[in-house]
CSV table of C-alpha atoms in Angstrom, one decimal:
chain,number,residue,atom,x,y,z
A,510,MET,CA,55.7,-5.1,68.7
A,511,THR,CA,53.8,-1.9,67.9
A,512,ILE,CA,51.7,-0.9,65.0
A,513,GLU,CA,51.9,2.6,63.4
A,514,ASN,CA,50.1,3.7,60.2
A,515,GLY,CA,49.2,0.1,59.5
A,516,HIS,CA,52.8,-1.2,59.6
A,517,GLN,CA,54.2,-3.4,62.3
A,518,HIS,CA,57.3,-2.4,64.2
A,519,GLU,CA,59.7,-4.7,65.9
A,520,ASN,CA,62.3,-3.3,68.3
A,521,GLY,CA,61.4,0.2,67.1
A,522,ARG,CA,62.0,-0.6,63.4
A,523,ARG,CA,59.4,-0.5,60.8
A,524,LYS,CA,58.5,-3.8,59.2
A,525,PRO,CA,59.4,-3.8,55.5
A,526,VAL,CA,56.3,-3.6,53.3
A,527,ARG,CA,56.3,-6.6,50.9
A,528,VAL,CA,54.5,-6.2,47.6
A,529,TYR,CA,53.4,-8.9,45.3
A,530,MET,CA,52.9,-8.6,41.5
A,531,ASP,CA,52.3,-11.5,39.2
A,532,GLY,CA,52.1,-11.9,35.4
A,533,CYS,CA,53.0,-13.9,32.4
A,534,PHE,CA,55.8,-11.5,31.3
A,535,ASP,CA,55.8,-13.0,27.8
A,536,MET,CA,57.9,-11.0,25.3
A,537,MET,CA,58.8,-8.7,28.2
A,538,HIS,CA,58.7,-5.0,27.2
A,539,PHE,CA,58.9,-1.5,28.6
A,540,GLY,CA,55.3,-1.7,29.9
A,541,HIS,CA,56.2,-4.8,32.1
A,542,ALA,CA,59.3,-3.0,33.4
A,543,ASN,CA,57.3,0.1,34.2
A,544,ALA,CA,54.6,-1.8,36.1
A,545,LEU,CA,57.3,-3.5,38.2
A,546,ARG,CA,58.9,-0.1,38.9
A,547,GLN,CA,55.6,1.3,40.0
A,548,ALA,CA,54.9,-1.8,42.2
A,549,LYS,CA,58.2,-1.5,43.9
A,550,SER,CA,57.6,2.1,44.7
A,551,LEU,CA,54.6,1.1,46.8
A,552,GLY,CA,56.7,-0.9,49.3
A,553,ASP,CA,60.1,-2.0,50.3
A,554,VAL,CA,60.4,-5.6,48.8
A,555,LEU,CA,58.9,-6.6,45.5
A,556,VAL,CA,58.0,-10.3,45.2
A,557,VAL,CA,57.1,-11.3,41.6
A,558,GLY,CA,55.1,-14.3,40.6
A,559,ILE,CA,55.6,-15.8,37.2
A,560,CYS,CA,52.8,-18.0,35.7
A,561,PRO,CA,54.0,-21.2,34.0
A,562,ASP,CA,53.4,-22.1,30.4
A,563,ASP,CA,50.5,-24.4,31.1
A,564,GLU,CA,48.6,-21.7,33.1
A,565,ILE,CA,49.2,-19.1,30.3
A,566,ARG,CA,48.1,-21.6,27.7
A,567,ARG,CA,44.9,-22.4,29.6
A,568,ASN,CA,44.0,-18.8,30.3
A,569,LYS,CA,45.4,-16.7,27.4
A,570,GLY,CA,46.7,-19.0,24.8
A,571,PRO,CA,50.2,-20.4,24.0
A,572,PRO,CA,53.1,-18.1,25.2
A,573,VAL,CA,55.8,-17.1,22.7
A,574,MET,CA,58.6,-17.5,25.3
A,575,ASN,CA,59.1,-20.5,27.6
A,576,ASN,CA,59.4,-20.6,31.4
A,577,ASP,CA,63.2,-20.2,31.5
A,578,GLU,CA,63.2,-17.3,29.0
A,579,ARG,CA,60.5,-15.4,30.9
A,580,LEU,CA,62.2,-16.1,34.2
A,581,ALA,CA,65.5,-14.7,32.8
A,582,ALA,CA,63.7,-11.5,31.7
A,583,VAL,CA,62.1,-10.9,35.1
A,584,GLU,CA,65.4,-11.6,36.9
A,585,SER,CA,67.1,-8.9,34.9
A,586,VAL,CA,64.8,-6.1,36.2
A,587,LYS,CA,66.5,-4.2,39.0
A,588,TRP,CA,63.3,-3.5,41.0
A,589,VAL,CA,62.6,-7.2,41.5
A,590,ASP,CA,63.8,-8.6,44.8
A,591,GLU,CA,62.2,-12.1,45.0
A,592,ILE,CA,60.6,-14.4,42.4
A,593,ILE,CA,58.0,-17.2,42.9
A,594,THR,CA,57.6,-19.5,39.9
A,595,ASN,CA,54.7,-21.7,38.9
A,596,VAL,CA,52.0,-19.4,40.4
A,597,PRO,CA,48.4,-19.7,39.4
A,598,TYR,CA,46.9,-17.2,37.0
A,599,ASP,CA,43.8,-16.9,39.3
A,600,VAL,CA,44.8,-15.5,42.7
A,601,THR,CA,42.3,-17.6,44.8
A,602,ALA,CA,41.6,-17.2,48.5
A,603,ASP,CA,43.8,-20.2,49.2
A,604,PHE,CA,46.7,-18.8,47.2
A,605,LEU,CA,46.3,-15.4,48.8
A,606,LYS,CA,46.6,-17.1,52.2
A,607,THR,CA,49.8,-18.8,51.0
A,608,LEU,CA,51.3,-15.4,49.9
A,609,ILE,CA,50.5,-13.8,53.2
A,610,GLU,CA,51.6,-16.7,55.5
A,611,ASP,CA,54.5,-18.2,53.6
A,612,HIS,CA,55.9,-15.1,51.8
A,613,GLY,CA,54.9,-12.3,54.1
A,614,VAL,CA,53.1,-10.4,51.4
A,615,ASP,CA,51.2,-7.3,52.6
A,616,PHE,CA,49.2,-6.6,49.4
A,617,ILE,CA,48.9,-7.5,45.7
A,618,VAL,CA,49.5,-5.1,42.9
A,619,HIS,CA,48.3,-5.1,39.3
A,620,GLY,CA,47.8,-2.7,36.4
A,621,ASP,CA,44.6,-0.7,36.3
A,622,ASP,CA,43.3,-2.6,33.3
A,623,PRO,CA,40.8,-5.5,33.8
A,624,CYS,CA,42.3,-9.0,34.3
A,625,LEU,CA,39.7,-11.7,33.6
A,626,GLY,CA,39.9,-15.5,33.4
A,627,PRO,CA,38.5,-17.7,30.7
A,628,ASP,CA,35.1,-17.7,32.4
A,629,GLY,CA,35.0,-13.9,32.5
A,630,ARG,CA,35.6,-13.7,36.3
A,631,ASP,CA,38.0,-11.2,37.8
A,632,VAL,CA,41.1,-13.2,38.8
A,633,TYR,CA,41.8,-10.8,41.7
A,634,ALA,CA,38.2,-11.0,43.1
A,635,ALA,CA,39.4,-12.8,46.3
A,636,VAL,CA,42.2,-10.3,46.8
A,637,LYS,CA,39.8,-7.3,46.5
A,638,GLU,CA,37.4,-8.9,49.0
A,639,GLU,CA,40.2,-9.0,51.5
A,640,LYS,CA,41.1,-5.3,50.8
A,641,LYS,CA,44.6,-6.4,49.7
A,642,PHE,CA,44.5,-5.1,46.2
A,643,ARG,CA,46.4,-2.0,44.8
A,644,THR,CA,46.7,-0.8,41.2
A,645,VAL,CA,49.4,1.0,39.2
A,646,LYS,CA,48.9,2.9,36.0
A,647,ARG,CA,49.1,0.9,32.8
A,648,THR,CA,51.8,2.1,30.3
A,649,GLU,CA,50.1,3.6,27.3
A,650,GLY,CA,51.1,2.6,23.7
A,651,VAL,CA,52.8,-0.7,24.4
A,652,SER,CA,51.5,-4.2,25.0
A,653,SER,CA,52.2,-7.8,24.2
A,654,THR,CA,49.2,-7.9,21.9
A,655,ASP,CA,50.4,-4.9,20.0
A,656,ILE,CA,53.8,-6.4,19.6
A,657,LEU,CA,52.3,-9.6,18.2
A,658,ASP,CA,50.2,-7.5,15.8
A,659,ARG,CA,53.4,-5.8,14.6
A,660,ILE,CA,55.0,-9.2,14.0
A,661,MET,CA,52.1,-10.4,12.0
A,662,ARG,CA,52.1,-7.2,9.9
A,663,CYS,CA,55.9,-7.6,9.3
A,664,GLU,CA,55.3,-11.2,8.3
A,665,GLY,CA,52.7,-10.1,5.8
A,666,ASP,CA,54.9,-7.5,4.4
A,667,LEU,CA,58.2,-9.4,4.3
A,668,VAL,CA,57.1,-13.0,3.7
A,669,THR,CA,54.1,-12.9,1.4
A,670,LYS,CA,55.1,-10.0,-0.8
A,671,PRO,CA,58.7,-10.8,-2.0
A,672,THR,CA,57.2,-12.7,-4.9
A,673,LYS,CA,55.2,-9.7,-5.9
A,674,MET,CA,58.3,-7.5,-5.6
A,675,MET,CA,60.2,-9.8,-8.0
A,676,ASN,CA,57.3,-10.2,-10.5
A,677,GLY,CA,56.0,-6.6,-10.4
A,678,GLU,CA,52.4,-7.5,-9.5
A,679,ASN,CA,49.8,-4.9,-8.5
A,680,GLY,CA,52.1,-2.0,-8.4
A,681,MET,CA,52.5,-2.2,-4.6
A,682,ASN,CA,56.1,-3.0,-3.6
A,683,GLU,CA,57.7,-3.8,-7.0
A,684,MET,CA,61.1,-2.6,-7.9
A,685,ASN,CA,60.5,-3.3,-11.6
A,686,GLY,CA,56.7,-3.4,-12.0
A,687,THR,CA,54.7,-1.3,-14.3
A,688,ASN,CA,53.6,1.0,-11.6
A,689,GLY,CA,56.9,1.2,-9.7
A,690,THR,CA,57.6,1.4,-6.0
A,691,ASN,CA,56.7,5.0,-5.3
A,692,GLY,CA,54.6,6.2,-8.1
A,693,THR,CA,52.9,5.6,-11.4
A,694,ASN,CA,55.7,5.0,-13.8
A,695,GLY,CA,58.9,4.5,-11.9
A,696,LEU,CA,61.0,4.3,-8.7
A,697,LYS,CA,60.4,7.9,-7.7
A,698,GLY,CA,57.1,8.5,-9.4
A,699,SER,CA,56.2,10.2,-12.6
A,700,ASN,CA,56.2,13.6,-11.1
A,701,GLY,CA,59.4,13.4,-9.0
A,702,THR,CA,60.2,12.4,-5.4
A,703,ASN,CA,57.6,14.6,-3.8
A,704,GLY,CA,55.1,14.9,-6.7
A,705,THR,CA,51.6,13.8,-6.9
A,706,ASN,CA,52.5,10.2,-7.4
A,707,GLY,CA,56.0,10.3,-5.7
A,708,THR,CA,57.3,8.9,-2.4
A,709,HIS,CA,54.9,10.9,-0.3
A,710,GLY,CA,52.2,11.4,-2.9
A,711,THR,CA,48.6,10.3,-3.1
A,712,HIS,CA,49.5,6.9,-4.7
A,713,GLY,CA,52.5,5.9,-2.7
A,714,THR,CA,54.0,2.5,-2.1
A,715,ASN,CA,51.0,0.6,-0.8
A,716,GLY,CA,48.0,2.6,-2.0
A,717,THR,CA,46.2,5.8,-1.5
A,718,ASN,CA,47.8,6.7,1.8
A,719,GLY,CA,51.4,6.4,0.8
A,720,ILE,CA,54.3,4.5,2.4
A,721,LYS,CA,54.0,6.0,5.9
A,722,ASN,CA,50.5,4.8,6.5
A,723,SER,CA,50.7,1.3,5.0
A,724,SER,CA,54.1,-0.1,6.0
A,725,PRO,CA,54.3,-1.9,9.4
A,726,PHE,CA,57.7,-0.1,10.0
A,727,HIS,CA,56.2,3.4,9.6
A,728,ARG,CA,52.7,3.1,11.1
A,729,PRO,CA,52.0,5.7,13.9
A,730,SER,CA,52.9,4.7,17.4
A,731,THR,CA,51.1,6.0,20.6
A,732,PHE,CA,54.1,5.0,22.8
A,733,LEU,CA,55.7,8.2,24.2
A,734,PRO,CA,58.5,7.8,26.8
A,735,THR,CA,58.7,11.2,28.4
A,736,THR,CA,61.8,12.7,29.9
A,737,ARG,CA,60.3,12.3,33.4
A,738,ARG,CA,59.6,8.6,32.9
A,739,LEU,CA,63.1,8.0,31.5
A,740,LEU,CA,64.6,9.7,34.5
A,741,GLU,CA,62.6,7.4,36.7
A,742,PHE,CA,64.2,4.4,35.0
A,743,VAL,CA,67.7,5.8,35.3
A,744,GLY,CA,67.6,6.1,39.1
A,745,ASN,CA,68.8,3.6,41.6
A,746,SER,CA,71.9,2.6,39.6
A,747,ASN,CA,73.9,-0.4,41.0
A,748,VAL,CA,77.1,1.5,40.3
A,749,ALA,CA,77.7,4.4,42.7
A,750,LYS,CA,80.0,7.3,42.0
A,751,GLY,CA,83.4,6.9,43.4
A,752,ASP,CA,83.4,3.1,43.4
A,753,GLY,CA,86.7,3.0,41.7
A,754,ILE,CA,85.3,1.7,38.4
A,755,ASN,CA,88.0,2.0,35.8
A,756,ASN,CA,86.6,0.1,32.8
A,757,VAL,CA,83.6,1.2,30.9
A,758,VAL,CA,82.3,-1.4,28.4
A,759,TYR,CA,80.2,-0.3,25.4
A,760,VAL,CA,77.8,-2.7,23.8
A,761,ASP,CA,75.5,-1.8,20.9
A,762,GLY,CA,72.8,-3.6,19.0
A,763,ALA,CA,69.3,-3.3,17.7
A,764,PHE,CA,67.8,-5.1,20.7
A,765,ASP,CA,64.6,-5.7,18.9
A,766,MET,CA,62.2,-8.1,20.7
A,767,PHE,CA,64.5,-8.0,23.7
A,768,HIS,CA,65.0,-11.5,25.0
A,769,ALA,CA,67.1,-13.9,27.2
A,770,GLY,CA,69.9,-13.9,24.7
A,771,HIS,CA,70.3,-10.2,24.8
A,772,ILE,CA,70.2,-10.3,28.6
A,773,ALA,CA,73.0,-13.0,28.7
A,774,ALA,CA,75.1,-10.9,26.4
A,775,LEU,CA,74.8,-7.8,28.5
A,776,ARG,CA,75.6,-9.6,31.6
């Protein structure tokens, strides 16, 4: 056995670099997938640890998706090679030893954002002490917290306001109220669609900023998937050209809050 550039070689072959990344992967989204993609690029084999419900509850609060649903989501990601379930949220020295000795992990990867436990300690402190820690860039504009915020905004808009829509209260979202949906005196506003009080006017659907600034469906998003990033996701297709594939199946859908049911349908 020889060692070259920090990698062991057996019989003249380079030992595969095994990378470990853990997480809750609750309401799995583009940011999770991009983190896993980046982690895989740092090695040859990506081992993913999934924290169980009780660990998430103890450290972050109750998860939205259960163990099986989160496992199905991680399994569907093409960059994931192996999965370890029921891993601790805090990567202690003992668990790090288990990862190295039992799973052959070379180093641990996490996003470049802080990851703290309930006591405020860095959950990767032991890993960093052993110089086994690497980071990948966090995906801007998307997070589980942001998705939960969107859900709460939609709930407030769609659940608490239908009564006002029917009764015409406050001139906010009424179809028949005195102030109208989009203006002062009617559906399109007293001065027309684009007038002072119209759809995009000063006094739009929900107040002074108009419909585009107050509706949860139209609020500005900072998420920007660039062409370069999309191409990074397209690569490494499991279907190679010339494989004799005769049937191409088309499936459409909204795929909002992508979950285990969507994954099962696509499979």
